[in-house]
Tab-separated table of C-alpha atoms and ligand atoms in Angstrom:
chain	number	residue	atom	x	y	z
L	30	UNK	CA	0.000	0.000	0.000
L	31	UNK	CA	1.451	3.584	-0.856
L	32	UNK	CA	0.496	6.968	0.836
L	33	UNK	CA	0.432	8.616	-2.753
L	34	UNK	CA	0.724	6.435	-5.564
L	35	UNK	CA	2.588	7.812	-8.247
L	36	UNK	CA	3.772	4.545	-10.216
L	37	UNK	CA	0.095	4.149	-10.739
L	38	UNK	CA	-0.909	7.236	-12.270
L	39	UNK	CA	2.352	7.411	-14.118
L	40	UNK	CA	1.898	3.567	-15.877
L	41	UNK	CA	-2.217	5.185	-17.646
L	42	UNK	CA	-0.083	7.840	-18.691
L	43	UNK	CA	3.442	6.624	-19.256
L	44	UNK	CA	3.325	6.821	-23.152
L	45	UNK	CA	2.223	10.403	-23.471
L	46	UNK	CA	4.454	11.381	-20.950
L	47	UNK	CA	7.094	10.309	-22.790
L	48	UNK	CA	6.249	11.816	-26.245
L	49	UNK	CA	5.749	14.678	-24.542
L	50	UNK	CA	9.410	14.946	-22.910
L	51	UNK	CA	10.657	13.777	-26.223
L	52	UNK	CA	9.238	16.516	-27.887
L	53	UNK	CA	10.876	18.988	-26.052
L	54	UNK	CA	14.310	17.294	-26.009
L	55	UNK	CA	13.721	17.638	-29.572
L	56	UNK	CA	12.714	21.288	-29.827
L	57	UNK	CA	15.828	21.948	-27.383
L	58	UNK	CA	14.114	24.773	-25.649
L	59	UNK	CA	14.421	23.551	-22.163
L	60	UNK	CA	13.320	27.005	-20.892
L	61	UNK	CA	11.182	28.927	-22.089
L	62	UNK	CA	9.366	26.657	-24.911
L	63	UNK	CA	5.905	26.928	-25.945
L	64	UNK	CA	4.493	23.981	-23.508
L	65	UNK	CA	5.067	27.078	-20.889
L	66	UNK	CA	2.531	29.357	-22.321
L	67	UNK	CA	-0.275	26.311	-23.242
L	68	UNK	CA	0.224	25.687	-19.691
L	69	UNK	CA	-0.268	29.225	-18.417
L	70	UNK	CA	-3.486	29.828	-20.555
L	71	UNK	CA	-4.822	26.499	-19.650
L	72	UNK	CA	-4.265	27.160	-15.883
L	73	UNK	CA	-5.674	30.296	-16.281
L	74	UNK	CA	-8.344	29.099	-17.370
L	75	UNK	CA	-9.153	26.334	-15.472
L	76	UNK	CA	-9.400	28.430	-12.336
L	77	UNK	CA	-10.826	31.404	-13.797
L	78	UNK	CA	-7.916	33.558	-13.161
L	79	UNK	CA	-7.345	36.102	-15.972
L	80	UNK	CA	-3.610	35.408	-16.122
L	81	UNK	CA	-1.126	32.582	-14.277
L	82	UNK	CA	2.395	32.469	-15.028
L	83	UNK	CA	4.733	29.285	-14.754
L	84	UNK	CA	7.482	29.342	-12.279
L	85	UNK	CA	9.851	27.132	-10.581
L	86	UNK	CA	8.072	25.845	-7.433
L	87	UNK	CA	5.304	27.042	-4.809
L	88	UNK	CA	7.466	28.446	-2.809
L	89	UNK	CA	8.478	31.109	-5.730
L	90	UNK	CA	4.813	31.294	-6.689
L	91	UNK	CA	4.045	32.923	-3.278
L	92	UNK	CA	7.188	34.935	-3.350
L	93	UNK	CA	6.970	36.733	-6.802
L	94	UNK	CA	3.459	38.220	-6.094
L	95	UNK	CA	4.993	39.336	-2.199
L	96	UNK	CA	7.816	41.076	-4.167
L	97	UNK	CA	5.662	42.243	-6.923
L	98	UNK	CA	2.845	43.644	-3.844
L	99	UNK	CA	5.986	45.435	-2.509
L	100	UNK	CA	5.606	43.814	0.551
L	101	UNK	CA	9.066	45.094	2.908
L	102	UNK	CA	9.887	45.721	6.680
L	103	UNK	CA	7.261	47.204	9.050
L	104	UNK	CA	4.531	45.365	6.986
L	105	UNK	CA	2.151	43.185	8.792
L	106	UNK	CA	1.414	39.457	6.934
L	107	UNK	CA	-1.541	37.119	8.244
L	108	UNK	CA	-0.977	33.495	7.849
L	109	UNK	CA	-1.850	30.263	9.694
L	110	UNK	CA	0.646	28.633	11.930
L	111	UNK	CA	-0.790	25.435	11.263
L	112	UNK	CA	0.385	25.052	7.895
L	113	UNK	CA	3.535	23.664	5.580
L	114	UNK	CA	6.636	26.540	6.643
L	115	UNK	CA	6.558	27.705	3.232
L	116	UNK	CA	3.387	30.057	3.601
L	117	UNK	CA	5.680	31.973	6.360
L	118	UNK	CA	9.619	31.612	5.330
L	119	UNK	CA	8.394	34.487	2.381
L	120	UNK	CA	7.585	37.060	4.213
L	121	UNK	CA	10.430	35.982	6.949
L	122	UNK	CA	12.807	36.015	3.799
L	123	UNK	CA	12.084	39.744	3.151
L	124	UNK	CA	12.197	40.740	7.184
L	125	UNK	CA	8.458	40.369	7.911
L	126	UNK	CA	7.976	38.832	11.372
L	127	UNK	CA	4.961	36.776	10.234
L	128	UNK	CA	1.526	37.514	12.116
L	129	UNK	CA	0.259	34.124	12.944
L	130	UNK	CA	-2.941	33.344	13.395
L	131	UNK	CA	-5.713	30.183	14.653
L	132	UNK	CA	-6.923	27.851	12.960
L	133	UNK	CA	-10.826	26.008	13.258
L	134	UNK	CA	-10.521	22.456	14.488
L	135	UNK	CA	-13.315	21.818	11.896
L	136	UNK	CA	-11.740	22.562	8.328
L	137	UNK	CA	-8.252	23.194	9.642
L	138	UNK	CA	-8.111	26.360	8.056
L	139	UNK	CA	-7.372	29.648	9.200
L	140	UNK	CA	-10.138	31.272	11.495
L	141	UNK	CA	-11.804	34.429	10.329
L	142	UNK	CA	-12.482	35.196	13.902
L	143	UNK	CA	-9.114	34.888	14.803
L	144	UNK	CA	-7.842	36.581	11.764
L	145	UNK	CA	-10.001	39.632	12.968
L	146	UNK	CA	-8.268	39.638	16.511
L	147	UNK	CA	-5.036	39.401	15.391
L	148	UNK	CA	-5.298	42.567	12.966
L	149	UNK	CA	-6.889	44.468	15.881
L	150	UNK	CA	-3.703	42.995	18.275
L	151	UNK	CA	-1.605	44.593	15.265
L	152	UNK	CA	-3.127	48.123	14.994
L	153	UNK	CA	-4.001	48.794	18.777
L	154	UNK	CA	-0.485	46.926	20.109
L	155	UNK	CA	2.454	47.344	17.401
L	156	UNK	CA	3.683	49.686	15.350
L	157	UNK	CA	3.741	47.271	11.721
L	158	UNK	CA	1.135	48.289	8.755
L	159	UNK	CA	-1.480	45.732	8.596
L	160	UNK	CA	-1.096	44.888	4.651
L	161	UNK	CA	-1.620	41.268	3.876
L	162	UNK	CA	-3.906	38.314	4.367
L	163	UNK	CA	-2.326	34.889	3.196
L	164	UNK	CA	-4.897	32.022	4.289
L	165	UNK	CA	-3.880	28.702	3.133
L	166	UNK	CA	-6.127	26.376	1.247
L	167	UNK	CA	-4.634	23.691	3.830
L	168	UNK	CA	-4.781	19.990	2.646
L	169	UNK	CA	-6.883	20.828	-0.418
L	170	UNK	CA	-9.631	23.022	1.081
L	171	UNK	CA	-9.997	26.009	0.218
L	172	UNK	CA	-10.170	28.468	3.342
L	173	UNK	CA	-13.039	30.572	4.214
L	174	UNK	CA	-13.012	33.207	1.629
L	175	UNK	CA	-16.386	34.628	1.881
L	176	UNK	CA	-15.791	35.284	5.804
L	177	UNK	CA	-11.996	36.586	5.443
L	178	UNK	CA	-12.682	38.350	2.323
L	179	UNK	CA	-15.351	40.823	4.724
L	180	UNK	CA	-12.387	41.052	7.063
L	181	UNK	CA	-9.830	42.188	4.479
L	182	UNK	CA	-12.349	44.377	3.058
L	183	UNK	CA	-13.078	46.231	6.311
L	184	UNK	CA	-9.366	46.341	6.944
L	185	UNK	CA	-8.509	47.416	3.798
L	186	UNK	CA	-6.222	44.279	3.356
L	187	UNK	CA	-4.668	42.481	0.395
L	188	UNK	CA	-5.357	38.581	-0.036
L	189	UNK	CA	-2.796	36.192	-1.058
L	190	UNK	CA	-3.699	32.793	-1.254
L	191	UNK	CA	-1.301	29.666	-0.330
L	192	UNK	CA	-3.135	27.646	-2.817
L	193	UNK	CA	-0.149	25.064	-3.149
L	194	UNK	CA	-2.701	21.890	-1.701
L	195	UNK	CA	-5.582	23.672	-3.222
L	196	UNK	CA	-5.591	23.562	-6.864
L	197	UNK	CA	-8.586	22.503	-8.691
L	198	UNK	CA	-10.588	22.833	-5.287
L	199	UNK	CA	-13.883	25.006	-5.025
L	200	UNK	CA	-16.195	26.969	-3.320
L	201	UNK	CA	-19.347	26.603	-5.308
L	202	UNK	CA	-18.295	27.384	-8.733
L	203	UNK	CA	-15.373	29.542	-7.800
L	204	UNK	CA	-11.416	27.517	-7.874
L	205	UNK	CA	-9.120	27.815	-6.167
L	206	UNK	CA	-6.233	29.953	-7.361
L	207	UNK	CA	-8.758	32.772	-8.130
L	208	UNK	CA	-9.390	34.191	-4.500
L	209	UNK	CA	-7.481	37.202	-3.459
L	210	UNK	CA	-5.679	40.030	-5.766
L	211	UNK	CA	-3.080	36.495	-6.075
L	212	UNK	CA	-1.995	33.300	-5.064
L	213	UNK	CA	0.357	30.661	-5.691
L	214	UNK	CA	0.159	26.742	-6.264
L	215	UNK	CA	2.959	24.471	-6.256
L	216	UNK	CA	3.304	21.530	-8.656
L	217	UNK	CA	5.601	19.454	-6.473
L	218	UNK	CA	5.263	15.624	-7.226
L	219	UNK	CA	2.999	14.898	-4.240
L	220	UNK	CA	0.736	17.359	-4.617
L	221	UNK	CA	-2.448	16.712	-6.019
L	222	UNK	CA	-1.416	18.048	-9.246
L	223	UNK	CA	2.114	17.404	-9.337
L	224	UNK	CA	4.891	17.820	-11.983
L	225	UNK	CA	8.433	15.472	-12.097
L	226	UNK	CA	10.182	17.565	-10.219
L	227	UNK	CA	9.724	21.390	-8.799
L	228	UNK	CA	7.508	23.611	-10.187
L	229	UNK	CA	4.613	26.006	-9.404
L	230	UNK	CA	3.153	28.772	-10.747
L	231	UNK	CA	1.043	32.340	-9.432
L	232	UNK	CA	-2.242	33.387	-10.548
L	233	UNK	CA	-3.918	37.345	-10.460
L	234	UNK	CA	-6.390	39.380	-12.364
L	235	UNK	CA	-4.394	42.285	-12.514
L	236	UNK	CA	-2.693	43.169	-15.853
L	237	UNK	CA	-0.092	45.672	-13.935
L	238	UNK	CA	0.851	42.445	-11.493
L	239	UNK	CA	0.988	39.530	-14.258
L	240	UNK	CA	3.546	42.138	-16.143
L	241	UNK	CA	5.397	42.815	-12.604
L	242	UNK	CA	5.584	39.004	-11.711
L	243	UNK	CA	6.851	38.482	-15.559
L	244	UNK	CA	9.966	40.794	-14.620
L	245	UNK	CA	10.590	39.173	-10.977
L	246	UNK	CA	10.383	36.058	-12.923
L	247	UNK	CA	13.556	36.482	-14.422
L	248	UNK	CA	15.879	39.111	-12.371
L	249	UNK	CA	13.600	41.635	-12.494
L	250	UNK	CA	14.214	42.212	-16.062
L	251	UNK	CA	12.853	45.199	-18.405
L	252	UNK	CA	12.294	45.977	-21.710
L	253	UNK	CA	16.329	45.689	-21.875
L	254	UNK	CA	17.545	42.718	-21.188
L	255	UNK	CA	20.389	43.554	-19.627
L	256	UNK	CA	18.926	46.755	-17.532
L	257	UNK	CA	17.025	45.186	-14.791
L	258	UNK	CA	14.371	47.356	-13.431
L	259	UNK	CA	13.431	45.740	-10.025
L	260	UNK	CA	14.822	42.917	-7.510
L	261	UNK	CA	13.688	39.269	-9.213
L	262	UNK	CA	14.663	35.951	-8.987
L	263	UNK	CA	15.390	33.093	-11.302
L	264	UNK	CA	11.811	31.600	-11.118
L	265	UNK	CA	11.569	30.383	-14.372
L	266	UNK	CA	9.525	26.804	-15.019
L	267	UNK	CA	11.611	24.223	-16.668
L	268	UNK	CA	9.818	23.293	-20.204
L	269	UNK	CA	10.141	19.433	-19.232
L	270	UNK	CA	7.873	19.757	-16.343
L	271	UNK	CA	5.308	21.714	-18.220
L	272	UNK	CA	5.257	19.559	-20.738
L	273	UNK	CA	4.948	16.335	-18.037
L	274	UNK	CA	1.676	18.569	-16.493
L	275	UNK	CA	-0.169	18.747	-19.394
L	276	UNK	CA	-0.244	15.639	-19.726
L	277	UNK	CA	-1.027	14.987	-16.336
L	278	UNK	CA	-3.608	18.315	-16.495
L	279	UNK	CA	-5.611	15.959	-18.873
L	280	UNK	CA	-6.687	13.320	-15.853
L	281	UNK	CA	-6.673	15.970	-13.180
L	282	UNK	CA	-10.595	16.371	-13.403
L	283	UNK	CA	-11.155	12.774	-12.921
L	284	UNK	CA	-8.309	12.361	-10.806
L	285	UNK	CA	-10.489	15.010	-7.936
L	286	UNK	CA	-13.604	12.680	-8.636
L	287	UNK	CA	-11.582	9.607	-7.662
L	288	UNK	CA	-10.276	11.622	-4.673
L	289	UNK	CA	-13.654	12.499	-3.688
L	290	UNK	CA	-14.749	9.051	-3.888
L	291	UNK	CA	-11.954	7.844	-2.074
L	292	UNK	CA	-12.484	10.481	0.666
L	293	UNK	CA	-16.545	9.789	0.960
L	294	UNK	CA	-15.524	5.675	1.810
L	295	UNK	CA	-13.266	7.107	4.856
L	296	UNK	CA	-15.663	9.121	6.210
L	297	UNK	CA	-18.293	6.111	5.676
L	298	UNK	CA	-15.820	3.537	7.053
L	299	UNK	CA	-14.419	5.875	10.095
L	300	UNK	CA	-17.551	7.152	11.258
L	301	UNK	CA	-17.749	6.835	15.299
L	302	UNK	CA	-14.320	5.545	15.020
L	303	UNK	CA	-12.414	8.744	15.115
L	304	UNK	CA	-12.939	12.760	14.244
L	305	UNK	CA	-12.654	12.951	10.465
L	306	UNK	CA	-12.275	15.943	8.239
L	307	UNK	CA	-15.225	18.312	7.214
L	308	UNK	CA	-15.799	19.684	3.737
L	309	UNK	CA	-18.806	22.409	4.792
L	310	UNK	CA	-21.361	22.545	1.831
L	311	UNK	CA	-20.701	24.587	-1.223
L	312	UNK	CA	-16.879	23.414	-0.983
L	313	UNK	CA	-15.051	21.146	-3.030
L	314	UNK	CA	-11.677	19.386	-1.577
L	315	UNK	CA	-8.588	18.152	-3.765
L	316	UNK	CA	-7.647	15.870	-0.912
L	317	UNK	CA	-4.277	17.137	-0.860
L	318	UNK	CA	-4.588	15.002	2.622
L	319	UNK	CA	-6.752	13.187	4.130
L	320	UNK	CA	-6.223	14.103	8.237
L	321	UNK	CA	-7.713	12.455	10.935
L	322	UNK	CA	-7.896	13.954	14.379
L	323	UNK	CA	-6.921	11.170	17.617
L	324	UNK	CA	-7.932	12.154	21.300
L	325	UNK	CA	-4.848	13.027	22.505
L	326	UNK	CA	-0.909	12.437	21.344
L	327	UNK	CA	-1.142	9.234	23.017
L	328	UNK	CA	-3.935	7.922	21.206
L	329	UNK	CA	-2.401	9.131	17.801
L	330	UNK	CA	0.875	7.214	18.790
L	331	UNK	CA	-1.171	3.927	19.418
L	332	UNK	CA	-2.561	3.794	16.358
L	333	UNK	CA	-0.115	5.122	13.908
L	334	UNK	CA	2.127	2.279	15.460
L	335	UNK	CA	-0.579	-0.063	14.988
L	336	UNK	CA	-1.474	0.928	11.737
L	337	UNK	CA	2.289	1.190	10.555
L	338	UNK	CA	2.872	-2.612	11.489
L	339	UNK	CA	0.379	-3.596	9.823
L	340	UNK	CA	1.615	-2.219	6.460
L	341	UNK	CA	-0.327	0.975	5.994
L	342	UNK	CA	1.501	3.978	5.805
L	343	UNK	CA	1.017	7.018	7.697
L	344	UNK	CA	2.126	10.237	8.442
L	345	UNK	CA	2.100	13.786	10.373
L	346	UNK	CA	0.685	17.189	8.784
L	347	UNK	CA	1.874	18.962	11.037
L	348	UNK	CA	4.050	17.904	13.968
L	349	UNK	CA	4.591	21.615	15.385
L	350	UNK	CA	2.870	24.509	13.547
L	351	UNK	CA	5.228	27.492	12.660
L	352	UNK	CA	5.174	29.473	15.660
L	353	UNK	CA	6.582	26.339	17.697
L	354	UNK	CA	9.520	26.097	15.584
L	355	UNK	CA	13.244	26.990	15.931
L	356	UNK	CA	13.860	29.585	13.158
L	357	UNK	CA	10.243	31.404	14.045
L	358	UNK	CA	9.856	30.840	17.864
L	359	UNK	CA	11.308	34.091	18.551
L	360	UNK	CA	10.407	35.809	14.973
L	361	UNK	CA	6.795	35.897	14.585
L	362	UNK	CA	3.603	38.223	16.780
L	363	UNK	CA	0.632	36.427	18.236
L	364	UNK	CA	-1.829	38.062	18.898
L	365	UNK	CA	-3.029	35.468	21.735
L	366	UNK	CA	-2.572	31.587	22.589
L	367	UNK	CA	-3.396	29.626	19.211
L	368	UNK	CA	-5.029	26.707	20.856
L	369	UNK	CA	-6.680	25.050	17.986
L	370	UNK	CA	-3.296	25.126	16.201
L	371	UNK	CA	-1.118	23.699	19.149
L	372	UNK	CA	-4.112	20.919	19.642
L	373	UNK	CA	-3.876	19.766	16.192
L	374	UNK	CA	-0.070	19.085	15.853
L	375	UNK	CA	-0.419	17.202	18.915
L	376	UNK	CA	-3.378	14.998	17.560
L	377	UNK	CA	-3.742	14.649	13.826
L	378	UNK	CA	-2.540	12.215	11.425
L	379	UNK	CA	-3.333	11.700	7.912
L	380	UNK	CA	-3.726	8.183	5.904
L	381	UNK	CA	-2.836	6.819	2.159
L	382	UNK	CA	-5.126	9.254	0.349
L	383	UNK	CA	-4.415	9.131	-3.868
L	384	UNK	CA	-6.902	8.466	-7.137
L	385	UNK	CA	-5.596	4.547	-7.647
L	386	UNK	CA	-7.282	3.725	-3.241
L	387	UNK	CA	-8.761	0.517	-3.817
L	388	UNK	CA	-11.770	0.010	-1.186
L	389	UNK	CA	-10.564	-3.200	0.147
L	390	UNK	CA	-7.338	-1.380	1.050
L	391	UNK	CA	-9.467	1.050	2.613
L	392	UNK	CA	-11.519	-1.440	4.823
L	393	UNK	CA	-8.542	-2.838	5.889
L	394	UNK	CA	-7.312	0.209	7.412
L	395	UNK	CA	-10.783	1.277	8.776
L	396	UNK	CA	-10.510	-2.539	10.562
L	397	UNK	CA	-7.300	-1.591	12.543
L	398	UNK	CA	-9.069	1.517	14.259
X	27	PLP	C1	4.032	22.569	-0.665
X	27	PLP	C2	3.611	23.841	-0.069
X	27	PLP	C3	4.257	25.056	-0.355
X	27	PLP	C4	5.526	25.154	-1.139
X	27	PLP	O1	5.534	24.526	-2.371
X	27	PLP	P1	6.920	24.016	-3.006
X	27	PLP	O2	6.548	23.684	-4.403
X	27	PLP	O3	7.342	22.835	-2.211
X	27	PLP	O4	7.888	25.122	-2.920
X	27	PLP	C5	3.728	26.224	0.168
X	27	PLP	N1	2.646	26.210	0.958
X	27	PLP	C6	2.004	25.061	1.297
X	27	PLP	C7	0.796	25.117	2.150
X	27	PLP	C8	2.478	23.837	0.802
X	27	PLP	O5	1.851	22.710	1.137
């Protein structure tokens, strides 16, 4: 049993995947080739984002529309704690002691209500500029727009959205990717739309930030090429990998179906057995994960070890949320105890979640709760 099967996704695909590659090993341009732009429009327009733009993982997808928002020192960023250390190393990377906020227990995404006391903690009890909201669409649901988006209104906030899990999910018709003036996926091989190797890309609306991420892309280049304009990066996609993702963009539809399907037999099979996850109505999940929640740290210890020796594999998203951790400890503001975050690293655990489940595989693993 795997935790994410890749060799089984790769074998429906294997011979497109490979014509594909050849293709560009044959057109020689390994960056830059026209697989990157038939991947941007089609991303674009699968989340209904006017422009995205390729780059070279999800970390860089969340950092090119930071650098492009002009995001710098004295700034105040809103981000879960509870979440890959990713969605907070950008704004630490530019000198931004990240505001970290709660999570709900329910959807284990950032809470509005939180989010709220935090800003206020910022404005009555610091000196930083309130300026950005980045929730995370954590595990492959997308967060509570409707409720932050009032918030960031009020506030007069910007939203970035950590969208790296959450590709292709929804709230009602709306996908992910298209919430806030930008946000960033990641294409890493275990994500639920993952390249062979690192890649990502960033998504707006905004003509004046597509053309200002284009620049950061590469250096921060101009209409020179040779006169850069801004501070950039090298962020550029590599043509292999798009060309491996459209092939791969092809089954991604299905792929969520099988996900969902997959997902709906847990809940079925766990039910009274232990605190599984909740998609509210109106939202659609990727499955990025599929986390569990024990009773205590105890509990999840038991059965992990049970469930490891009997051949299933399992793991821990997350074992200490950012604000717990060495390098951010000391280098973040709270603006009280984040409970709900601190409860779930001690507690959660996720299970095999991928298209290929089989159900008997899955009763097997409901048996050994
Ligand atoms: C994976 C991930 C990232 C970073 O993506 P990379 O492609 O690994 O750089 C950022 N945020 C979250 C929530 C992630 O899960």
């Amino acid at each position: 049993m795997q935790f994410i099967d890749l060799k089984s996704q790769y074998k429906q695909i294997e011979e497109n995947v490979k014509l594909a590659v050849n293709k560009v090993l044959d057109h020689g341009m390994y960056v830059g080739g026209p697989e990157i732009t038939e991947l941007e429009e089609k991303l674009a327009d699968y989340c209904g984002s006017k422009y995205a733009l390729a780059c070279s993982s999800g970390t860089d997808a969340l950092l090119i529309p930071m650098l492009a928002m002009g995001l710098r020192k004295g700034d105040a960023v809103f981000c879960p704690s509870f979440t890959f250390v990713a969605t907070a190393e950008v704004s630490a990377m530019l000198g931004i002691k990240p505001v970290f906020v709660d999570i709900d227990l329910e959807t284990f995404n950032m809470s509005p209500q939180h989010l709220e006391e935090s800003i206020k903690y910022v404005i009555e009890k610091t000196d930083l500029n309130p300026k950005l909201v980045m929730p995370v669409d954590l595990f492959g649901l997308p967060a509570n727009y409707d409720e932050i988006q009032k918030i960031a209104d009020k506030y007069n906030l910007k939203i970035l959205e950590d969208a790296a899990q959450g590709f292709g999910g929804k709230i009602g018709k709306k996908v992910a990717g298209s919430f806030g003036q930008a946000a960033g996926t990641s294409f890493y091989p275990a994500k639920p739309l993952g390249a062979y190797g690192d890649a990502g890309a960033c998504f707006t609306d905004s003509e004046e930030l597509i053309e200002i991420f284009r620049s950061i892309r590469v250096h921060g280049m101009g209409g020179e090429r040779y006169d850069n304009i801004r501070i950039g990066i090298n962020g550029r996609m590599s043509t292999i990998q798009a060309a491996i993702l459209l092939e791969k963009f092809k089954i991604f539809d299905n792929e969520i179906k099988q996900r969902n399907i997959v997902a709906s037999r847990y809940n079925k099979l766990l039910a009274g057995k232990i605190k599984t996850p909740k998609v509210n109505d109106n939202y659609t999940s990727t499955w990025a994960q599929y986390t569990v929640i024990a009773e205590s740290n105890e509990h999840r210890t038991s059965l992990m070890d049970k469930l490891k020796s009997n051949g299933v594999p399992v793991a821990v998203f997350y074992p200490k949320p950012c604000h717990q951790q060495t390098a951010y400890k000391n280098y973040c503001h709270i603006a009280s105890k984040l409970e709900n975050s601190e409860y779930a690293a001690e507690r959660v655990f996720s299970l095999p979640m991928h298209p290929y489940l089989e159900e008997e595989d899955q009763i097997k693993i409901a048996e050994l709760f």
